[in-house]
Coordinates of C-alpha atoms and ligand atoms in Angstrom, one line a residue:
X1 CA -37.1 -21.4 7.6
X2 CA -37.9 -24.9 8.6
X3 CA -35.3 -27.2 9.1
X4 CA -35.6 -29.0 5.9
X5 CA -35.2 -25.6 4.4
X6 CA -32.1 -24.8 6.5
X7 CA -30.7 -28.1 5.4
X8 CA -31.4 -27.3 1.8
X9 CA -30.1 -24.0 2.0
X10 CA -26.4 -25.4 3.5
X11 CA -26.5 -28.0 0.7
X12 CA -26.5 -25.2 -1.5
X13 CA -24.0 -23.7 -0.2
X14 CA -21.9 -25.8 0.4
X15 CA -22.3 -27.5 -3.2
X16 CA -21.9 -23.6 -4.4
X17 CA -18.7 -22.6 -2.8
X18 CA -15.3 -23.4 -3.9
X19 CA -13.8 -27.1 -3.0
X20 CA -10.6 -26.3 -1.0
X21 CA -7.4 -25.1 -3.1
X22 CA -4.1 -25.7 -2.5
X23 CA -2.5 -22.0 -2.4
X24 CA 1.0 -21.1 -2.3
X25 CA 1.4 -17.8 -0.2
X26 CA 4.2 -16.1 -1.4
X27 CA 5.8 -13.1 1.2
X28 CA 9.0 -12.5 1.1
X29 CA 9.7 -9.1 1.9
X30 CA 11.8 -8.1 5.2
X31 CA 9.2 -5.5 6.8
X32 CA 6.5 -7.8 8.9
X33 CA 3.5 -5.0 8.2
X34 CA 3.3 -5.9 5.1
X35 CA 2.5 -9.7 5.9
X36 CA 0.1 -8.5 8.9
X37 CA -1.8 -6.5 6.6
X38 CA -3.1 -9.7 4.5
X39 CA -2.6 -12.3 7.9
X40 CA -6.6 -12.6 8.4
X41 CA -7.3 -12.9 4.9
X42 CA -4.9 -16.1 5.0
X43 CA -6.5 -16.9 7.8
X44 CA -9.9 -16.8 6.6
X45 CA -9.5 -18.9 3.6
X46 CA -7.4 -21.4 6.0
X47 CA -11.2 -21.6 7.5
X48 CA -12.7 -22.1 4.7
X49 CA -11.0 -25.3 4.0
X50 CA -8.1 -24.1 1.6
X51 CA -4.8 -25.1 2.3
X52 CA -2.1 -22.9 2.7
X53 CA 1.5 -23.0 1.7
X54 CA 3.0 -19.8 3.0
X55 CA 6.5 -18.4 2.3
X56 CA 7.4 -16.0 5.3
X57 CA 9.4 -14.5 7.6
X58 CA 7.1 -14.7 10.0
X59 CA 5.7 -17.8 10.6
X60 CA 2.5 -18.7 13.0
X61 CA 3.3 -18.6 16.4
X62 CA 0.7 -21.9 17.0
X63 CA 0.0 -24.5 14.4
X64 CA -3.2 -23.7 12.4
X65 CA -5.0 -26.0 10.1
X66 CA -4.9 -26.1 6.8
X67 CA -1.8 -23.8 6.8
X68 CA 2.1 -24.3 6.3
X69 CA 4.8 -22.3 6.7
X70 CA 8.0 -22.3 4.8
X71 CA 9.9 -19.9 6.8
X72 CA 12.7 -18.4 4.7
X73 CA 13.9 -16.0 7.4
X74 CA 16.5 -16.4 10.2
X75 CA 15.1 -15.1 12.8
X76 CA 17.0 -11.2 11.8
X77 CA 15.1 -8.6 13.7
X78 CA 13.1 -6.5 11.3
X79 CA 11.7 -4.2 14.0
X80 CA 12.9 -0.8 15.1
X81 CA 15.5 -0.6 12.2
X82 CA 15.0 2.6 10.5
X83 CA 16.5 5.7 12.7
X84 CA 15.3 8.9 12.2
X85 CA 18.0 11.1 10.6
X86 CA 18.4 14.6 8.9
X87 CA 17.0 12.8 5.4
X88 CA 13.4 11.6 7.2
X89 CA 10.8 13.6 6.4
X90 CA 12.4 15.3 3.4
X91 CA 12.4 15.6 0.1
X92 CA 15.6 14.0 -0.7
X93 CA 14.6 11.3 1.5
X94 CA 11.7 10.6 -0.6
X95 CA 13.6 10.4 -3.5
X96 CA 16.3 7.9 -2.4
X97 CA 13.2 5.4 -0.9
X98 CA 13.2 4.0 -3.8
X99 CA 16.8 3.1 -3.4
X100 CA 16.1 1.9 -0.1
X101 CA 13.3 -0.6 -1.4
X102 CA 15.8 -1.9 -4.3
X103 CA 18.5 -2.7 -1.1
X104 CA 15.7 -4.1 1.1
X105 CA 14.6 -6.0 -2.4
X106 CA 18.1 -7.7 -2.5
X107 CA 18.1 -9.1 1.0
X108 CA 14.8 -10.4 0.7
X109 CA 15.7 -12.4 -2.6
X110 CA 19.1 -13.9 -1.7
X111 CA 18.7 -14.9 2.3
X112 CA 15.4 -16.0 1.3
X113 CA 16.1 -17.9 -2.0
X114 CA 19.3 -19.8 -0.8
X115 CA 17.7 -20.3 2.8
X116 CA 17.8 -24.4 3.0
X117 CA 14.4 -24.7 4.2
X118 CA 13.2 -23.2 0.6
X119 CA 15.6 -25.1 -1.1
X120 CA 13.9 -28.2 0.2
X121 CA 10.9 -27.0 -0.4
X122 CA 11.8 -26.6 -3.7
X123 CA 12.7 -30.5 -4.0
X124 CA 9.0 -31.9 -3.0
X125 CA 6.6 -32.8 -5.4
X126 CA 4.1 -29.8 -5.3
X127 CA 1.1 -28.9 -7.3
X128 CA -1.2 -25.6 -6.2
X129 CA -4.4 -24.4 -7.8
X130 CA -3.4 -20.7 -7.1
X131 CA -0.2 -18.7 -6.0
X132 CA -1.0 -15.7 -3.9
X133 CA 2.3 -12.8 -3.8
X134 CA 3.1 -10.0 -2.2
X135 CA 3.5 -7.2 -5.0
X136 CA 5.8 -4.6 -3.9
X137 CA 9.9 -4.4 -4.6
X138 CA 11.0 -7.7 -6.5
X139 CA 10.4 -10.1 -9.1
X140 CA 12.7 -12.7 -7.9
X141 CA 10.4 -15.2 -6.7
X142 CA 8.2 -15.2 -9.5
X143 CA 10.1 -18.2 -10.8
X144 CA 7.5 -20.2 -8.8
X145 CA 4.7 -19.2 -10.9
X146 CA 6.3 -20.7 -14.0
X147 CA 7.4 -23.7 -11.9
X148 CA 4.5 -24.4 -10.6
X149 CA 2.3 -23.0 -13.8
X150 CA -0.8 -21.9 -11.3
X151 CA -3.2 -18.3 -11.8
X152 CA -1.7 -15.6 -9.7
X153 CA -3.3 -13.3 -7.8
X154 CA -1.1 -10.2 -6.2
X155 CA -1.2 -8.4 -3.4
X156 CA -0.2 -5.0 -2.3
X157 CA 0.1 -3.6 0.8
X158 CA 0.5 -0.1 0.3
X159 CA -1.2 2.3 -2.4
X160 CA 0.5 0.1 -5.3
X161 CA 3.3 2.3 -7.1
X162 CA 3.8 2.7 -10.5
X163 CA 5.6 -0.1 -11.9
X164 CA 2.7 -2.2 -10.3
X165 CA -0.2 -0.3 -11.5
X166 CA 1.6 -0.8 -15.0
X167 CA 1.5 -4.6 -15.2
X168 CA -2.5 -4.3 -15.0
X169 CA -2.2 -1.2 -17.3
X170 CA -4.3 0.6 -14.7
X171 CA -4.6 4.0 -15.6
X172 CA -2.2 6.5 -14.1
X173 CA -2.5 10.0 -15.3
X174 CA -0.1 12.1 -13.5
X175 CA -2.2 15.0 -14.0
X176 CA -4.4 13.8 -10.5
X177 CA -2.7 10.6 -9.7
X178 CA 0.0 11.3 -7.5
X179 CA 3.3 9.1 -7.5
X180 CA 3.8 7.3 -4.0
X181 CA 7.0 8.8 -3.5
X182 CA 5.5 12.5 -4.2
X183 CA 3.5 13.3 -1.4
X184 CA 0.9 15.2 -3.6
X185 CA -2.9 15.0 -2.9
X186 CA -4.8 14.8 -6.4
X187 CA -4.9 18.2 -7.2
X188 CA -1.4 19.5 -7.9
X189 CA 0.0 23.1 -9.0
X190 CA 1.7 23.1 -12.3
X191 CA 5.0 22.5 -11.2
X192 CA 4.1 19.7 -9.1
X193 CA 2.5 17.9 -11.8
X194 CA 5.7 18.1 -13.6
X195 CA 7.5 17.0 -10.5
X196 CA 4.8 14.1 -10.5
X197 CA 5.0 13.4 -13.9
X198 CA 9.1 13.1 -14.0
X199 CA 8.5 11.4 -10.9
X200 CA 6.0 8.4 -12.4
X201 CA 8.6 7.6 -15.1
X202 CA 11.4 7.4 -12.6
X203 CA 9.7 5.0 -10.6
X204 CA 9.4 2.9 -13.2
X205 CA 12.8 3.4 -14.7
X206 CA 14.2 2.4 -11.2
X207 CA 11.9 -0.2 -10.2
X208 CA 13.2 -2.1 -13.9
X209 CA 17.0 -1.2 -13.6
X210 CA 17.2 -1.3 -9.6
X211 CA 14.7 -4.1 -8.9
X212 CA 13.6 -6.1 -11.9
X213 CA 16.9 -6.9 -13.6
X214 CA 18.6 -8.0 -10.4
X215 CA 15.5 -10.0 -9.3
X216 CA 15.7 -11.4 -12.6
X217 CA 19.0 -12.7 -12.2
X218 CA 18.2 -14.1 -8.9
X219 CA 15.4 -16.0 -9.7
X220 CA 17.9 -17.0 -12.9
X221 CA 20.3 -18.1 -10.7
X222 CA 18.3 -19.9 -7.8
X223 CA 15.0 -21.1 -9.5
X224 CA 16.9 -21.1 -12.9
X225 CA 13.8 -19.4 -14.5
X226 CA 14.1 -16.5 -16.7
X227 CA 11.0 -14.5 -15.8
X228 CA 11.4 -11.9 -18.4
X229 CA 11.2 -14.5 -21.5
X230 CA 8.7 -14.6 -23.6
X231 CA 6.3 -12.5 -21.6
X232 CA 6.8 -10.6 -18.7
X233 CA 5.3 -13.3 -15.9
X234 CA 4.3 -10.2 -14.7
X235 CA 2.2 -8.7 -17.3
X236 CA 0.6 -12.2 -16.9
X237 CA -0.9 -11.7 -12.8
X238 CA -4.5 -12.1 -12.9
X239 CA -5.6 -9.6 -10.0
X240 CA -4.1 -7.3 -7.7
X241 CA -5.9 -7.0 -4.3
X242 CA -4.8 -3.2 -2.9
X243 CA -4.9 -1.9 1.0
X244 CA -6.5 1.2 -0.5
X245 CA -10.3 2.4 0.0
X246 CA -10.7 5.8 -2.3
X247 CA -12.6 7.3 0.9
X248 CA -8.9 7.5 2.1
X249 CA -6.7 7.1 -0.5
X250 CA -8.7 9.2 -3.2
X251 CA -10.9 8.6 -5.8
X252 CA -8.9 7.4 -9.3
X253 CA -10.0 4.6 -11.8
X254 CA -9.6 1.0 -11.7
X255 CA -9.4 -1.6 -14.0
X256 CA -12.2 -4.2 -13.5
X257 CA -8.8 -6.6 -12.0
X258 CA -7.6 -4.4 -9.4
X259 CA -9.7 -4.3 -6.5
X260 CA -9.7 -2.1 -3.3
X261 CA -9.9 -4.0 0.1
X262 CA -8.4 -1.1 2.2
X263 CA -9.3 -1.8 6.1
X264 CA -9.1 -6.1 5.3
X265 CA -6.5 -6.2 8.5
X266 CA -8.8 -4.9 10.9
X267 CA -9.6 -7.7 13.1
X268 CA -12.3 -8.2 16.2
X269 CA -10.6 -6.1 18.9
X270 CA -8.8 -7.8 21.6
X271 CA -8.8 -6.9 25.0
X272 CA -6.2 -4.5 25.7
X273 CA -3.5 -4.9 28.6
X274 CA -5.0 -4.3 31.9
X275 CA -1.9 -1.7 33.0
X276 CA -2.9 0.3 29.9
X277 CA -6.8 0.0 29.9
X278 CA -6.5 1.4 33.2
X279 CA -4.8 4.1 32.2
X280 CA -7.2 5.1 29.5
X281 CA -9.9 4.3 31.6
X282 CA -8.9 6.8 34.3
X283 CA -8.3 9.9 32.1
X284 CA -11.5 11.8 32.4
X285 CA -10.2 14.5 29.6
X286 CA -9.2 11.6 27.3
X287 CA -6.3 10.4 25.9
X288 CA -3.8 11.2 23.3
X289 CA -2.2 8.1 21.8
X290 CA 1.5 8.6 20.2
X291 CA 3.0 6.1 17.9
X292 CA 6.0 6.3 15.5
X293 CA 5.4 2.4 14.1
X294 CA 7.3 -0.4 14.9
X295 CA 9.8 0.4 11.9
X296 CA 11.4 3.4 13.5
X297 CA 13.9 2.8 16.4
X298 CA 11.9 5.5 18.9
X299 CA 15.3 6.1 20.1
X300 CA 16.5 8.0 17.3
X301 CA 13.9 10.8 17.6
X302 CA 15.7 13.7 18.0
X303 CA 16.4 14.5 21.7
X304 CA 15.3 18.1 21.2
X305 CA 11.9 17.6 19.2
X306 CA 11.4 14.9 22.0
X307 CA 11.8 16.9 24.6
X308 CA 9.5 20.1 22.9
X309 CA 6.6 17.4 22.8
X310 CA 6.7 16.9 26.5
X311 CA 6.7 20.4 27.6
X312 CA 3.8 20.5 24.8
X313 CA 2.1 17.7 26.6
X314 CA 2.5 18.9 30.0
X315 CA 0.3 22.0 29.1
X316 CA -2.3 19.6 27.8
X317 CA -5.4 18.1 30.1
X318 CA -5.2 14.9 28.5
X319 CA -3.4 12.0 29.3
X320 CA -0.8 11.1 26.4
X321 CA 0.6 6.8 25.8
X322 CA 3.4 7.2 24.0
X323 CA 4.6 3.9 22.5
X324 CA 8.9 3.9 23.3
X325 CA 11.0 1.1 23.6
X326 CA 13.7 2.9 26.6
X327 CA 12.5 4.6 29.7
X328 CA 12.0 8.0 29.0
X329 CA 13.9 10.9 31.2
X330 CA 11.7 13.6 32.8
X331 CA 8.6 13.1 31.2
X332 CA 5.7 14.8 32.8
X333 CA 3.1 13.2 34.9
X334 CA 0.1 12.7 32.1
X335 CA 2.5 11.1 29.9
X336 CA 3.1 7.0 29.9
X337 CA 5.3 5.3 27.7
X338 CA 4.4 1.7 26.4
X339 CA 6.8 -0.5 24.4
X340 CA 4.4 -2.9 23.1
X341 CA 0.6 -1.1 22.2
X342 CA -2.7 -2.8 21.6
X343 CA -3.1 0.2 18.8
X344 CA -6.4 -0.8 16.5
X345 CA -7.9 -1.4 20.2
X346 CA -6.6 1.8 21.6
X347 CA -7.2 4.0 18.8
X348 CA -10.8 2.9 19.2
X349 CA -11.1 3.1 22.9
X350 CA -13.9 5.7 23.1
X351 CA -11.4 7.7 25.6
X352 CA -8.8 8.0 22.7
X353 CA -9.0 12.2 21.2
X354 CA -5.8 12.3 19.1
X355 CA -3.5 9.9 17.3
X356 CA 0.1 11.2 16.8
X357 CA 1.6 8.9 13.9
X358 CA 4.3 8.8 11.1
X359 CA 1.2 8.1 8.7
X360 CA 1.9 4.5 8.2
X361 CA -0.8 3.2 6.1
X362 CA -2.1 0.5 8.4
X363 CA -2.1 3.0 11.5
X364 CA -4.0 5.8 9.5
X365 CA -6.3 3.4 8.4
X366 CA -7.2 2.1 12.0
X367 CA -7.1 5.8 12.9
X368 CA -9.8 6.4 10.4
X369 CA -11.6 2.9 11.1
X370 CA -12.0 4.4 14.5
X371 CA -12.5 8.2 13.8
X372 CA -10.1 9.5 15.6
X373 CA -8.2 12.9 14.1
X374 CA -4.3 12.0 13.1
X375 CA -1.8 14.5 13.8
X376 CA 0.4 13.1 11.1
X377 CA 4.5 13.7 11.0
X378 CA 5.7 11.5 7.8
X379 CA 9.1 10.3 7.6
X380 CA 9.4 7.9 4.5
X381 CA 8.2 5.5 2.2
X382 CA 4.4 6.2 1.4
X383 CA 3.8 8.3 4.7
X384 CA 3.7 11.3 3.3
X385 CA 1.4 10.2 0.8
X386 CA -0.9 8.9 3.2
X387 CA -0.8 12.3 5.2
X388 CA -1.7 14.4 2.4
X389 CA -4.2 12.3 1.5
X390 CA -5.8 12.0 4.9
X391 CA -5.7 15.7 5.5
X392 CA -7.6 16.2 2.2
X393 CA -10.1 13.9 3.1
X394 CA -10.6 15.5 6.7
X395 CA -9.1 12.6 9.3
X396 CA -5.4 14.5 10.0
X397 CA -3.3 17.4 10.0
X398 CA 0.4 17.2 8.3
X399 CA 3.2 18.1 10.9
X400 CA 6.6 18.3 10.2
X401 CA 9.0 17.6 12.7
X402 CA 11.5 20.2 11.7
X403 CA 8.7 22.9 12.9
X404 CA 8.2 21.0 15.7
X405 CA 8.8 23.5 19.0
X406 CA 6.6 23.9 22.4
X407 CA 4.3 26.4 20.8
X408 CA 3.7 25.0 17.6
X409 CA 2.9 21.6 18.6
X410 CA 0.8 23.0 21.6
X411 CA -0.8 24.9 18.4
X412 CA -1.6 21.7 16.2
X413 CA -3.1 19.5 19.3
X414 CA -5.2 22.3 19.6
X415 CA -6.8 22.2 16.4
X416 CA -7.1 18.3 16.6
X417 CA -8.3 18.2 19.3
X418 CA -11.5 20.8 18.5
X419 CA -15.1 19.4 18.1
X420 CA -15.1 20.2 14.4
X421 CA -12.2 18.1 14.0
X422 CA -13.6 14.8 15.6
X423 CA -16.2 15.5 13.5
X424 CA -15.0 15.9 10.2
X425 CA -12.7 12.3 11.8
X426 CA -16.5 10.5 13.0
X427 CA -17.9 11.9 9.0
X428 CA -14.6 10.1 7.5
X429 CA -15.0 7.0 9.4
X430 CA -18.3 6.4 8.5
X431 CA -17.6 7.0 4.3
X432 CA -14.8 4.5 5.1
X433 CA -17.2 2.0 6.8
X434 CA -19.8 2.5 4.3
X435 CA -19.2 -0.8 1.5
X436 CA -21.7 -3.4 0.2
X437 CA -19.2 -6.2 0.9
X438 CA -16.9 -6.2 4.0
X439 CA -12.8 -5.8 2.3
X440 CA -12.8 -9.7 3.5
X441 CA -15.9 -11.2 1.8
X442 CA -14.6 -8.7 -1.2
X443 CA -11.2 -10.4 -1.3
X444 CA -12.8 -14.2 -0.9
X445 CA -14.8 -13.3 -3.2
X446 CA -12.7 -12.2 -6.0
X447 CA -10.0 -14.7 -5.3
X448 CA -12.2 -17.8 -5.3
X449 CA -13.5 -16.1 -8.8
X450 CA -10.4 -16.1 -10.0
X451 CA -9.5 -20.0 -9.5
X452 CA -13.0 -20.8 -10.7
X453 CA -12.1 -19.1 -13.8
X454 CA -8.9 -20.4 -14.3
X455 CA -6.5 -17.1 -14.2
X456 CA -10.1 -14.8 -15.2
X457 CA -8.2 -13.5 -18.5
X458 CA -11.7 -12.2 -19.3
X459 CA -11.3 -8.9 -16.7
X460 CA -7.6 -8.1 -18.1
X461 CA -8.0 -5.3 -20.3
X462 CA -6.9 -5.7 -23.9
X463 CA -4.2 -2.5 -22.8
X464 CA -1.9 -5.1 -21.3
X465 CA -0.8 -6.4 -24.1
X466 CA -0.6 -3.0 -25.4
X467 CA 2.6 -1.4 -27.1
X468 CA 3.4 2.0 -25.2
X469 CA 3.4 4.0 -28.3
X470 CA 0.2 2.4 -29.0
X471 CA -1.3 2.7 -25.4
X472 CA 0.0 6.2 -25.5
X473 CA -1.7 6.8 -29.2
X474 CA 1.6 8.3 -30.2
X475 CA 1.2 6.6 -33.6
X476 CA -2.4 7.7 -33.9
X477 CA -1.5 11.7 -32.7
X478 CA 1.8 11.7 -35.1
X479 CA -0.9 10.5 -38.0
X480 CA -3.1 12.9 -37.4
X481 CA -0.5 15.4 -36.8
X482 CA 0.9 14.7 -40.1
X483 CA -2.5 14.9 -41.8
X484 CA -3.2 18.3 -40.4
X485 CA 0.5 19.6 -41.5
X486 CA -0.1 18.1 -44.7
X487 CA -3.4 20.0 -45.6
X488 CA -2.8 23.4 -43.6
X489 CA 0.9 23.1 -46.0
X490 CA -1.3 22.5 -49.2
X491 CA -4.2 25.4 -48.9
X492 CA -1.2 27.2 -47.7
X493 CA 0.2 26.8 -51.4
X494 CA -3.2 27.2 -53.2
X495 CA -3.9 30.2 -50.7
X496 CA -0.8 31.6 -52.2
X497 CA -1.8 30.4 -55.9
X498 CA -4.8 31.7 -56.0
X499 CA -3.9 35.1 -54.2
X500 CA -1.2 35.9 -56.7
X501 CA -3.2 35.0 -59.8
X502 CA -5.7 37.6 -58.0
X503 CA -3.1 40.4 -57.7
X504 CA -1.8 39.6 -61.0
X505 CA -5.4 39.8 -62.7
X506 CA -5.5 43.0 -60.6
X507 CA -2.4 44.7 -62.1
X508 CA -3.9 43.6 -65.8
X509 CA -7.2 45.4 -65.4
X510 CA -6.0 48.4 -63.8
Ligands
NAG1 C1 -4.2 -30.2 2.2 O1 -3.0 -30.6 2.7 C2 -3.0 -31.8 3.4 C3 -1.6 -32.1 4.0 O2 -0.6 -31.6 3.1 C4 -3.5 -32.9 2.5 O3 -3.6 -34.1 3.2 C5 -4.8 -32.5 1.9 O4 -5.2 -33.5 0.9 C6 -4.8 -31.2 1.2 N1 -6.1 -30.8 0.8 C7 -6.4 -30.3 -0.4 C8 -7.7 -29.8 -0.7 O5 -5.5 -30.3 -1.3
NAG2 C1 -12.0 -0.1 31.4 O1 -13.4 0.2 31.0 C2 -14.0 -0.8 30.3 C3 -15.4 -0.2 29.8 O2 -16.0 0.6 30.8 C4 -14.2 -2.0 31.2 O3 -14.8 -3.1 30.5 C5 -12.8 -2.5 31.6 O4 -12.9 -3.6 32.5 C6 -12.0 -1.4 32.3 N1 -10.7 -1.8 32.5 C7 -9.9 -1.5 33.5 C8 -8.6 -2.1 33.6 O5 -10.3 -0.6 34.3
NAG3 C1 -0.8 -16.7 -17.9 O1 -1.6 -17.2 -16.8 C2 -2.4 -18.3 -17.1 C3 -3.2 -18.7 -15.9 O2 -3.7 -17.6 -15.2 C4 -1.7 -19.4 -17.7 O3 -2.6 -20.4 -18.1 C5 -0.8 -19.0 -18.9 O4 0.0 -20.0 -19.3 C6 0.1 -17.8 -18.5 N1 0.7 -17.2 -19.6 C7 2.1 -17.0 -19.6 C8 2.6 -16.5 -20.9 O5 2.8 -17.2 -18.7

């Protein structure tokens, strides 16, 4: 191309995109993963000349153009928070996360809706083409969408659970769609799809009685909109961008507005630490990275398991990082602990072998960006739903801490560690990679579609708006049902007719 043609061609484009838009950023929740996860998305529209308006807890460390934070937090740690108990990694633990989620929902909502730097937000003169919201445990701040009247477009973090999935009446047949707080792949015995089923309508029931109505009355009482009147702002959110990639999180159906843009976090690597680099540099048998999240205070982990992990690792060849706040007492020479870890950079450091992880979604998907095997030991929330799915799908191998002894984690490494296992990770990797738009030009894409069209109504299905007996066909199955009663009832009665006339007409003539 001459340079006429080059010219012509940025014309274009430029005259093609989408002016800048003012976008409010709405992310209120506690946990700071789940504002890293869509950090170079913001980012990236920042570059291309929208403005940003972004509630957080975390604000930018360094002034950035075209961006603003309102920051609605006070500074309360939100790191290392969670110890690991007896309930971690079980079953009743999975069961009360949701109850976990509705307290975490409440803290976010009232330190962040009375916080005065809101407030005064809340007195300028705003007006925003587009709202942007994190989609996960509350409704409370969705009183700005009817304040400021602007197309909404949600995000979600995690695989999106079941209340979410409702609001874009994306299907979710418990028969192969597990619920988050399951920890079923999508094929389930019969009594786990009842579990899953029971479990799907409890999610919802809680997520309405635990989350919604308090959130409601928040927003009431703070923003002094009623969210719920009239319609559901909720049922009203134009398109929901998920962390999920069905290479990973397994295949199920989408509605044309929900759209996958797993792996939209990963970033160009930075360089890692020099102390740590060197480390992994010098380990000719590679390196075994270990990495409860930043969620889980590393000191909890019981002293026992701890200490059947380093006898397991001092039979190993490989050189183990484990990522630990505290010094750690007799811990064998292969092993280093790290507080702070480089991990997408680590985890792709061609030394790297094994990742040891609580299955965190953003970890297993860097794990699986990098093909590198997991050796996965969930402990709440969506982790073990991220495990099983993982281990279906070939990158990881479920452990469970209560097993955990010398022998049997010696056993696991073992089998991670194995050619056919870095294989099966490399094959995974490269499914995952495979797209025909990166999960960030997917994401710009859809979201400047969505302010060009005004709220895009067009891609909601018409099952929104949908009555549950309706969406359900209950009416239509109790018709039918009725119909087919009916008639089987009436040849029943000329069956009966007709056979007695016979026997009748047979007693006559004989
Ligand atoms: C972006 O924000 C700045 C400062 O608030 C303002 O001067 C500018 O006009 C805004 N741009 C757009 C596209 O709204
Ligand atoms: C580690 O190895 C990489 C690639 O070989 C090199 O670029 C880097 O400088 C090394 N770092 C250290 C600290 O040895
Ligand atoms: C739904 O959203 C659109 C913009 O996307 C807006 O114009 C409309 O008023 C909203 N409807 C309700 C009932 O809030």
């Amino acid at each position: 191309m001459n340079y006429t043609g080059v010219l012509l061609f940025t014309l274009l484009l430029i005259s093609t995109s989408c002016h800048g838009l003012n976008i409010l950023v709405i992310l209120p929740h506690v946990g700071k993963s789940h504002q890293l996860v869509f950090e170079p998305l913001l980012k990236q529209l920042a570059l291309r000349g929208h403005n940003l308006t972004v509630i957080t807890r975390f604000p930018q460390k360094k002034t950035t153009a075209n961006w603003r934070d309102i920051n609605i937090g006070d500074n309360e740690v939100t790191t290392e928070i969670l110890e690991m108990g007896v309930i971690t990694g079980t079953r009743l633990g999975q069961i009360s996360g949701r109850f976990l989620l509705a307290e975490l929902a409440e803290q976010s909502c009232t330190s962040g809706l009375t916080n005065e730097r809101f407030r005064n937000f809340l007195k300028e003169d705003n007006q925003f083409d587009l709202i942007l919201v994190e989609l996960f445990n509350t409704n409370c701040f969705m009183g700005l969408v009817r304040l400021f009247g602007a197309p909404v477009i949600g995000l979600s973090s995690c695989n999106p659970p079941a209340w979410i999935q409702r609001w874009f009446a994306n299907p979710e047949n418990p028969s192969y769609i597990p619920s988050v707080f399951t920890g079923f792949s999508d094929s389930m015995t019969f009594l786990q799809r009842v579990e899953n089923t029971v479990s799907l309508g409890l999610d919802k029931f809680i997520y309405d009685y635990f989350m919604a109505g308090p959130g409601n009355r928040f927003s009431r009482k703070y923003l002094g909109v009623d969210t719920m009147k009239g319609n559901d702002v909720m049922y009203n959110v134009s398109l929901l961008l998920t962390n999920t990639h069905f290479s990973l999180n397994l295949p199920r159906p989408f509605v044309p507005n929900v759209v996958e843009v797993g792996g939209i976090h990963i970033e160009e690597p930075k360089e890692i630490p020099h102390e740590i680099a060197k480390f992994i540099n010098e380990s000719l048998d590679g390196v075994i990275y270990m990495s409860m999240g930043s969620t889980l205070k590393g000191s909890s982990f019981p002293v026992d398991k701890r200490n059947a992990f380093l006898k397991a690792f001092s039979r190993v060849q490989q050189r183990v990082i484990w990522k630990w706040e505290t010094d750690m007492e007799n811990k064998p020479r292969n092993v280093e602990t790290f507080r702070w870890t480089p991990q997408r950079e680590i985890l792709c450091h061609p030394n790297v072998k094994v990742f040891i992880s609580h299955g965190g979604l953003l970890g297993t998907i860097e794990a699986v960006y990098c093909g590198v095997p997991v050796l996965v030991i969930p402990q709440y929330g969506d982790q073990p739903l991220n495990a099983k799915a993982l281990e279906k799908v070939g990158g990881g191998l479920i452990f469970h801490l209560q097993d955990a002894t010398e022998e049997t984690i010696l056993e696991a490494l073992n089998e991670v560690l194995s050619p056919k296992f870095r294989m099966s990770a490399k094959d995974l990797s490269e499914r995952f990679k495979d797209r025909p738009l990166s999960p960030m030009d997917t994401a710009i894409y859809w979201i400047e579609y969505v302010a060009k069209y005004r709220g895009a109504p067009h891609m909601r299905t018409a099952a929104v708006s949908m009555p549950a007996y309706q969406y359900l066909l209950i009416d239509v199955i109790a018709f039918i049902a009725l119909i087919v009663i009916s008639f089987s009832y009436c040849m029943y009665k000329i069956a009966a007719l007709v056979f007695s006339k016979l026997r009748r007409n047979k007693i006559k003539t004989s």
